[in-house]
Amino acid sequence: MKNYLFIILFLFGTGICFAQTGKLTDEKRKEFEAQKVAFFTQELELSPEEAAVFWPLYNEMQRKYRDIEKMMRAECKRVQEAKEMKESDYVASINFILAHEQKMRDVKKEYYGKLMQVVPASKIWRLERAEHKFHRRLFDKLRRGCTLKK
């Protein structure tokens, strides 16, 4: 649950900055991805051979996460914008969100299994910590580089 809260705060924070500075350019996106690859490769101590198989799997897992998160955001938006909802509609929405959270766990389980076939489990164990550390640094960087208008 802490991960979801962090993701929401991160997206909110970056959304404010991007709203002030305009769209995220392809150049900035590529720079972000390069920083991410370098950071994770160093944090996980991936050899070039490990990195060559790690990154395609990791990126595929992240794409699946984003697809699921997109559906969850759409459901949340639908509920927030609804004029009137019955209790049964809320139950259905909660069940939708719970089912998609389970899908995210299933994706993680699937890809961690695939990753452990090509990278030592000790490195996969450090993955979540590396993700958290990277996002924390990015969030701090964005916060310092972006002033909120009052």
JSON list of C-alpha atoms in Angstrom, two decimals:
[
{"chain": "A", "resi": 1, "resn": "MET", "atom": "CA", "xyz": [0.00, 0.00, 0.00]},
{"chain": "A", "resi": 2, "resn": "LYS", "atom": "CA", "xyz": [2.91, 2.36, 0.72]},
{"chain": "A", "resi": 3, "resn": "ASN", "atom": "CA", "xyz": [4.08, 1.82, -2.85]},
{"chain": "A", "resi": 4, "resn": "TYR", "atom": "CA", "xyz": [0.73, 2.96, -4.26]},
{"chain": "A", "resi": 5, "resn": "LEU", "atom": "CA", "xyz": [0.72, 6.05, -2.04]},
{"chain": "A", "resi": 6, "resn": "PHE", "atom": "CA", "xyz": [4.27, 6.87, -3.12]},
{"chain": "A", "resi": 7, "resn": "ILE", "atom": "CA", "xyz": [3.36, 6.41, -6.79]},
{"chain": "A", "resi": 8, "resn": "ILE", "atom": "CA", "xyz": [0.32, 8.67, -6.44]},
{"chain": "A", "resi": 9, "resn": "LEU", "atom": "CA", "xyz": [2.37, 11.36, -4.68]},
{"chain": "A", "resi": 10, "resn": "PHE", "atom": "CA", "xyz": [5.13, 11.01, -7.27]},
{"chain": "A", "resi": 11, "resn": "LEU", "atom": "CA", "xyz": [2.72, 11.33, -10.19]},
{"chain": "A", "resi": 12, "resn": "PHE", "atom": "CA", "xyz": [0.99, 14.29, -8.55]},
{"chain": "A", "resi": 13, "resn": "GLY", "atom": "CA", "xyz": [4.30, 16.04, -7.94]},
{"chain": "A", "resi": 14, "resn": "THR", "atom": "CA", "xyz": [5.62, 15.44, -11.42]},
{"chain": "A", "resi": 15, "resn": "GLY", "atom": "CA", "xyz": [2.27, 16.45, -12.88]},
{"chain": "A", "resi": 16, "resn": "ILE", "atom": "CA", "xyz": [2.50, 19.84, -11.21]},
{"chain": "A", "resi": 17, "resn": "CYS", "atom": "CA", "xyz": [6.02, 20.42, -12.51]},
{"chain": "A", "resi": 18, "resn": "PHE", "atom": "CA", "xyz": [5.18, 19.29, -16.03]},
{"chain": "A", "resi": 19, "resn": "ALA", "atom": "CA", "xyz": [2.07, 21.47, -16.03]},
{"chain": "A", "resi": 20, "resn": "GLN", "atom": "CA", "xyz": [4.33, 24.43, -15.29]},
{"chain": "A", "resi": 21, "resn": "THR", "atom": "CA", "xyz": [7.13, 23.55, -17.68]},
{"chain": "A", "resi": 22, "resn": "GLY", "atom": "CA", "xyz": [5.13, 22.01, -20.52]},
{"chain": "A", "resi": 23, "resn": "LYS", "atom": "CA", "xyz": [5.15, 18.53, -21.95]},
{"chain": "A", "resi": 24, "resn": "LEU", "atom": "CA", "xyz": [7.88, 16.04, -21.21]},
{"chain": "A", "resi": 25, "resn": "THR", "atom": "CA", "xyz": [9.95, 16.08, -24.37]},
{"chain": "A", "resi": 26, "resn": "ASP", "atom": "CA", "xyz": [11.32, 12.97, -26.02]},
{"chain": "A", "resi": 27, "resn": "GLU", "atom": "CA", "xyz": [14.78, 14.22, -25.14]},
{"chain": "A", "resi": 28, "resn": "LYS", "atom": "CA", "xyz": [13.89, 14.50, -21.44]},
{"chain": "A", "resi": 29, "resn": "ARG", "atom": "CA", "xyz": [12.22, 11.09, -21.52]},
{"chain": "A", "resi": 30, "resn": "LYS", "atom": "CA", "xyz": [15.33, 9.53, -23.06]},
{"chain": "A", "resi": 31, "resn": "GLU", "atom": "CA", "xyz": [17.51, 11.29, -20.48]},
{"chain": "A", "resi": 32, "resn": "PHE", "atom": "CA", "xyz": [15.28, 9.96, -17.70]},
{"chain": "A", "resi": 33, "resn": "GLU", "atom": "CA", "xyz": [15.49, 6.41, -19.08]},
{"chain": "A", "resi": 34, "resn": "ALA", "atom": "CA", "xyz": [19.27, 6.62, -19.42]},
{"chain": "A", "resi": 35, "resn": "GLN", "atom": "CA", "xyz": [19.58, 7.81, -15.82]},
{"chain": "A", "resi": 36, "resn": "LYS", "atom": "CA", "xyz": [17.29, 5.01, -14.69]},
{"chain": "A", "resi": 37, "resn": "VAL", "atom": "CA", "xyz": [19.28, 2.35, -16.55]},
{"chain": "A", "resi": 38, "resn": "ALA", "atom": "CA", "xyz": [22.56, 3.66, -15.18]},
{"chain": "A", "resi": 39, "resn": "PHE", "atom": "CA", "xyz": [21.24, 3.92, -11.62]},
{"chain": "A", "resi": 40, "resn": "PHE", "atom": "CA", "xyz": [19.63, 0.47, -11.52]},
{"chain": "A", "resi": 41, "resn": "THR", "atom": "CA", "xyz": [22.57, -1.18, -13.25]},
{"chain": "A", "resi": 42, "resn": "GLN", "atom": "CA", "xyz": [24.90, 0.27, -10.64]},
{"chain": "A", "resi": 43, "resn": "GLU", "atom": "CA", "xyz": [22.61, -0.36, -7.64]},
{"chain": "A", "resi": 44, "resn": "LEU", "atom": "CA", "xyz": [21.98, -3.96, -8.64]},
{"chain": "A", "resi": 45, "resn": "GLU", "atom": "CA", "xyz": [25.58, -4.46, -9.76]},
{"chain": "A", "resi": 46, "resn": "LEU", "atom": "CA", "xyz": [24.46, -5.92, -13.08]},
{"chain": "A", "resi": 47, "resn": "SER", "atom": "CA", "xyz": [27.15, -7.21, -15.38]},
{"chain": "A", "resi": 48, "resn": "PRO", "atom": "CA", "xyz": [26.78, -6.22, -19.06]},
{"chain": "A", "resi": 49, "resn": "GLU", "atom": "CA", "xyz": [25.47, -9.72, -19.82]},
{"chain": "A", "resi": 50, "resn": "GLU", "atom": "CA", "xyz": [22.93, -9.54, -16.98]},
{"chain": "A", "resi": 51, "resn": "ALA", "atom": "CA", "xyz": [21.86, -6.04, -18.00]},
{"chain": "A", "resi": 52, "resn": "ALA", "atom": "CA", "xyz": [21.28, -7.20, -21.57]},
{"chain": "A", "resi": 53, "resn": "VAL", "atom": "CA", "xyz": [18.62, -9.69, -20.41]},
{"chain": "A", "resi": 54, "resn": "PHE", "atom": "CA", "xyz": [17.39, -7.75, -17.35]},
{"chain": "A", "resi": 55, "resn": "TRP", "atom": "CA", "xyz": [16.28, -4.57, -19.11]},
{"chain": "A", "resi": 56, "resn": "PRO", "atom": "CA", "xyz": [13.96, -6.05, -21.75]},
{"chain": "A", "resi": 57, "resn": "LEU", "atom": "CA", "xyz": [12.17, -8.10, -19.05]},
{"chain": "A", "resi": 58, "resn": "TYR", "atom": "CA", "xyz": [12.03, -5.21, -16.58]},
{"chain": "A", "resi": 59, "resn": "ASN", "atom": "CA", "xyz": [10.71, -2.79, -19.23]},
{"chain": "A", "resi": 60, "resn": "GLU", "atom": "CA", "xyz": [8.04, -5.30, -20.26]},
{"chain": "A", "resi": 61, "resn": "MET", "atom": "CA", "xyz": [6.98, -5.66, -16.62]},
{"chain": "A", "resi": 62, "resn": "GLN", "atom": "CA", "xyz": [6.81, -1.88, -16.26]},
{"chain": "A", "resi": 63, "resn": "ARG", "atom": "CA", "xyz": [4.65, -1.57, -19.40]},
{"chain": "A", "resi": 64, "resn": "LYS", "atom": "CA", "xyz": [2.21, -4.10, -17.96]},
{"chain": "A", "resi": 65, "resn": "TYR", "atom": "CA", "xyz": [2.17, -2.17, -14.67]},
{"chain": "A", "resi": 66, "resn": "ARG", "atom": "CA", "xyz": [1.41, 1.08, -16.51]},
{"chain": "A", "resi": 67, "resn": "ASP", "atom": "CA", "xyz": [-1.43, -0.55, -18.45]},
{"chain": "A", "resi": 68, "resn": "ILE", "atom": "CA", "xyz": [-3.02, -1.83, -15.23]},
{"chain": "A", "resi": 69, "resn": "GLU", "atom": "CA", "xyz": [-2.48, 1.50, -13.45]},
{"chain": "A", "resi": 70, "resn": "LYS", "atom": "CA", "xyz": [-4.12, 3.28, -16.40]},
{"chain": "A", "resi": 71, "resn": "MET", "atom": "CA", "xyz": [-7.24, 1.14, -16.00]},
{"chain": "A", "resi": 72, "resn": "MET", "atom": "CA", "xyz": [-7.27, 1.77, -12.25]},
{"chain": "A", "resi": 73, "resn": "ARG", "atom": "CA", "xyz": [-6.94, 5.55, -12.73]},
{"chain": "A", "resi": 74, "resn": "ALA", "atom": "CA", "xyz": [-9.77, 5.47, -15.27]},
{"chain": "A", "resi": 75, "resn": "GLU", "atom": "CA", "xyz": [-11.97, 3.64, -12.77]},
{"chain": "A", "resi": 76, "resn": "CYS", "atom": "CA", "xyz": [-11.12, 6.11, -10.01]},
{"chain": "A", "resi": 77, "resn": "LYS", "atom": "CA", "xyz": [-11.88, 9.02, -12.35]},
{"chain": "A", "resi": 78, "resn": "ARG", "atom": "CA", "xyz": [-15.18, 7.43, -13.34]},
{"chain": "A", "resi": 79, "resn": "VAL", "atom": "CA", "xyz": [-16.23, 7.12, -9.71]},
{"chain": "A", "resi": 80, "resn": "GLN", "atom": "CA", "xyz": [-15.10, 10.65, -8.83]},
{"chain": "A", "resi": 81, "resn": "GLU", "atom": "CA", "xyz": [-16.98, 12.16, -11.77]},
{"chain": "A", "resi": 82, "resn": "ALA", "atom": "CA", "xyz": [-20.15, 10.13, -11.23]},
{"chain": "A", "resi": 83, "resn": "LYS", "atom": "CA", "xyz": [-23.13, 12.23, -10.22]},
{"chain": "A", "resi": 84, "resn": "GLU", "atom": "CA", "xyz": [-24.94, 9.49, -8.37]},
{"chain": "A", "resi": 85, "resn": "MET", "atom": "CA", "xyz": [-23.79, 6.02, -7.51]},
{"chain": "A", "resi": 86, "resn": "LYS", "atom": "CA", "xyz": [-25.51, 3.22, -5.69]},
{"chain": "A", "resi": 87, "resn": "GLU", "atom": "CA", "xyz": [-23.80, 1.27, -2.94]},
{"chain": "A", "resi": 88, "resn": "SER", "atom": "CA", "xyz": [-23.56, -1.66, -5.33]},
{"chain": "A", "resi": 89, "resn": "ASP", "atom": "CA", "xyz": [-21.65, 0.56, -7.79]},
{"chain": "A", "resi": 90, "resn": "TYR", "atom": "CA", "xyz": [-19.09, 1.35, -5.07]},
{"chain": "A", "resi": 91, "resn": "VAL", "atom": "CA", "xyz": [-18.78, -2.35, -4.26]},
{"chain": "A", "resi": 92, "resn": "ALA", "atom": "CA", "xyz": [-18.18, -3.11, -7.94]},
{"chain": "A", "resi": 93, "resn": "SER", "atom": "CA", "xyz": [-15.58, -0.36, -8.17]},
{"chain": "A", "resi": 94, "resn": "ILE", "atom": "CA", "xyz": [-13.76, -1.56, -5.05]},
{"chain": "A", "resi": 95, "resn": "ASN", "atom": "CA", "xyz": [-13.75, -5.10, -6.44]},
{"chain": "A", "resi": 96, "resn": "PHE", "atom": "CA", "xyz": [-12.41, -3.76, -9.76]},
{"chain": "A", "resi": 97, "resn": "ILE", "atom": "CA", "xyz": [-9.53, -2.00, -7.99]},
{"chain": "A", "resi": 98, "resn": "LEU", "atom": "CA", "xyz": [-8.76, -5.03, -5.82]},
{"chain": "A", "resi": 99, "resn": "ALA", "atom": "CA", "xyz": [-8.75, -7.31, -8.86]},
{"chain": "A", "resi": 100, "resn": "HIS", "atom": "CA", "xyz": [-6.34, -4.99, -10.66]},
{"chain": "A", "resi": 101, "resn": "GLU", "atom": "CA", "xyz": [-4.07, -4.76, -7.62]},
{"chain": "A", "resi": 102, "resn": "GLN", "atom": "CA", "xyz": [-3.99, -8.57, -7.71]},
{"chain": "A", "resi": 103, "resn": "LYS", "atom": "CA", "xyz": [-3.12, -8.43, -11.41]},
{"chain": "A", "resi": 104, "resn": "MET", "atom": "CA", "xyz": [-0.17, -6.18, -10.53]},
{"chain": "A", "resi": 105, "resn": "ARG", "atom": "CA", "xyz": [1.01, -8.71, -7.94]},
{"chain": "A", "resi": 106, "resn": "ASP", "atom": "CA", "xyz": [0.59, -11.49, -10.51]},
{"chain": "A", "resi": 107, "resn": "VAL", "atom": "CA", "xyz": [2.68, -9.54, -13.04]},
{"chain": "A", "resi": 108, "resn": "LYS", "atom": "CA", "xyz": [5.36, -8.97, -10.40]},
{"chain": "A", "resi": 109, "resn": "LYS", "atom": "CA", "xyz": [5.39, -12.65, -9.49]},
{"chain": "A", "resi": 110, "resn": "GLU", "atom": "CA", "xyz": [5.61, -13.67, -13.15]},
{"chain": "A", "resi": 111, "resn": "TYR", "atom": "CA", "xyz": [8.43, -11.30, -14.01]},
{"chain": "A", "resi": 112, "resn": "TYR", "atom": "CA", "xyz": [10.41, -11.81, -10.83]},
{"chain": "A", "resi": 113, "resn": "GLY", "atom": "CA", "xyz": [10.34, -15.50, -11.73]},
{"chain": "A", "resi": 114, "resn": "LYS", "atom": "CA", "xyz": [11.61, -14.73, -15.23]},
{"chain": "A", "resi": 115, "resn": "LEU", "atom": "CA", "xyz": [14.25, -12.34, -13.90]},
{"chain": "A", "resi": 116, "resn": "MET", "atom": "CA", "xyz": [15.52, -14.89, -11.38]},
{"chain": "A", "resi": 117, "resn": "GLN", "atom": "CA", "xyz": [16.20, -17.27, -14.26]},
{"chain": "A", "resi": 118, "resn": "VAL", "atom": "CA", "xyz": [18.73, -14.83, -15.72]},
{"chain": "A", "resi": 119, "resn": "VAL", "atom": "CA", "xyz": [19.90, -12.71, -12.76]},
{"chain": "A", "resi": 120, "resn": "PRO", "atom": "CA", "xyz": [20.81, -13.91, -9.25]},
{"chain": "A", "resi": 121, "resn": "ALA", "atom": "CA", "xyz": [17.97, -13.66, -6.73]},
{"chain": "A", "resi": 122, "resn": "SER", "atom": "CA", "xyz": [20.18, -11.48, -4.51]},
{"chain": "A", "resi": 123, "resn": "LYS", "atom": "CA", "xyz": [20.05, -8.79, -7.19]},
{"chain": "A", "resi": 124, "resn": "ILE", "atom": "CA", "xyz": [16.31, -9.12, -7.67]},
{"chain": "A", "resi": 125, "resn": "TRP", "atom": "CA", "xyz": [15.92, -8.82, -3.90]},
{"chain": "A", "resi": 126, "resn": "ARG", "atom": "CA", "xyz": [17.50, -5.33, -4.11]},
{"chain": "A", "resi": 127, "resn": "LEU", "atom": "CA", "xyz": [15.27, -4.25, -7.00]},
{"chain": "A", "resi": 128, "resn": "GLU", "atom": "CA", "xyz": [12.43, -2.70, -4.98]},
{"chain": "A", "resi": 129, "resn": "ARG", "atom": "CA", "xyz": [14.88, -0.79, -2.81]},
{"chain": "A", "resi": 130, "resn": "ALA", "atom": "CA", "xyz": [16.61, 0.51, -5.95]},
{"chain": "A", "resi": 131, "resn": "GLU", "atom": "CA", "xyz": [13.24, 1.57, -7.42]},
{"chain": "A", "resi": 132, "resn": "HIS", "atom": "CA", "xyz": [12.33, 3.39, -4.22]},
{"chain": "A", "resi": 133, "resn": "LYS", "atom": "CA", "xyz": [15.73, 5.07, -4.01]},
{"chain": "A", "resi": 134, "resn": "PHE", "atom": "CA", "xyz": [15.62, 6.16, -7.67]},
{"chain": "A", "resi": 135, "resn": "HIS", "atom": "CA", "xyz": [12.11, 7.57, -7.40]},
{"chain": "A", "resi": 136, "resn": "ARG", "atom": "CA", "xyz": [12.98, 9.36, -4.17]},
{"chain": "A", "resi": 137, "resn": "ARG", "atom": "CA", "xyz": [15.99, 11.02, -5.84]},
{"chain": "A", "resi": 138, "resn": "LEU", "atom": "CA", "xyz": [13.93, 11.92, -8.89]},
{"chain": "A", "resi": 139, "resn": "PHE", "atom": "CA", "xyz": [11.15, 13.35, -6.74]},
{"chain": "A", "resi": 140, "resn": "ASP", "atom": "CA", "xyz": [13.68, 15.41, -4.74]},
{"chain": "A", "resi": 141, "resn": "LYS", "atom": "CA", "xyz": [15.27, 16.65, -7.97]},
{"chain": "A", "resi": 142, "resn": "LEU", "atom": "CA", "xyz": [11.89, 17.64, -9.40]},
{"chain": "A", "resi": 143, "resn": "ARG", "atom": "CA", "xyz": [10.90, 19.33, -6.17]},
{"chain": "A", "resi": 144, "resn": "ARG", "atom": "CA", "xyz": [14.10, 21.38, -6.11]},
{"chain": "A", "resi": 145, "resn": "GLY", "atom": "CA", "xyz": [13.82, 22.29, -9.79]},
{"chain": "A", "resi": 146, "resn": "CYS", "atom": "CA", "xyz": [10.17, 23.20, -9.73]},
{"chain": "A", "resi": 147, "resn": "THR", "atom": "CA", "xyz": [8.65, 26.02, -7.73]},
{"chain": "A", "resi": 148, "resn": "LEU", "atom": "CA", "xyz": [4.95, 25.90, -7.10]},
{"chain": "A", "resi": 149, "resn": "LYS", "atom": "CA", "xyz": [2.98, 29.05, -7.79]},
{"chain": "A", "resi": 150, "resn": "LYS", "atom": "CA", "xyz": [0.74, 30.22, -4.99]}
]
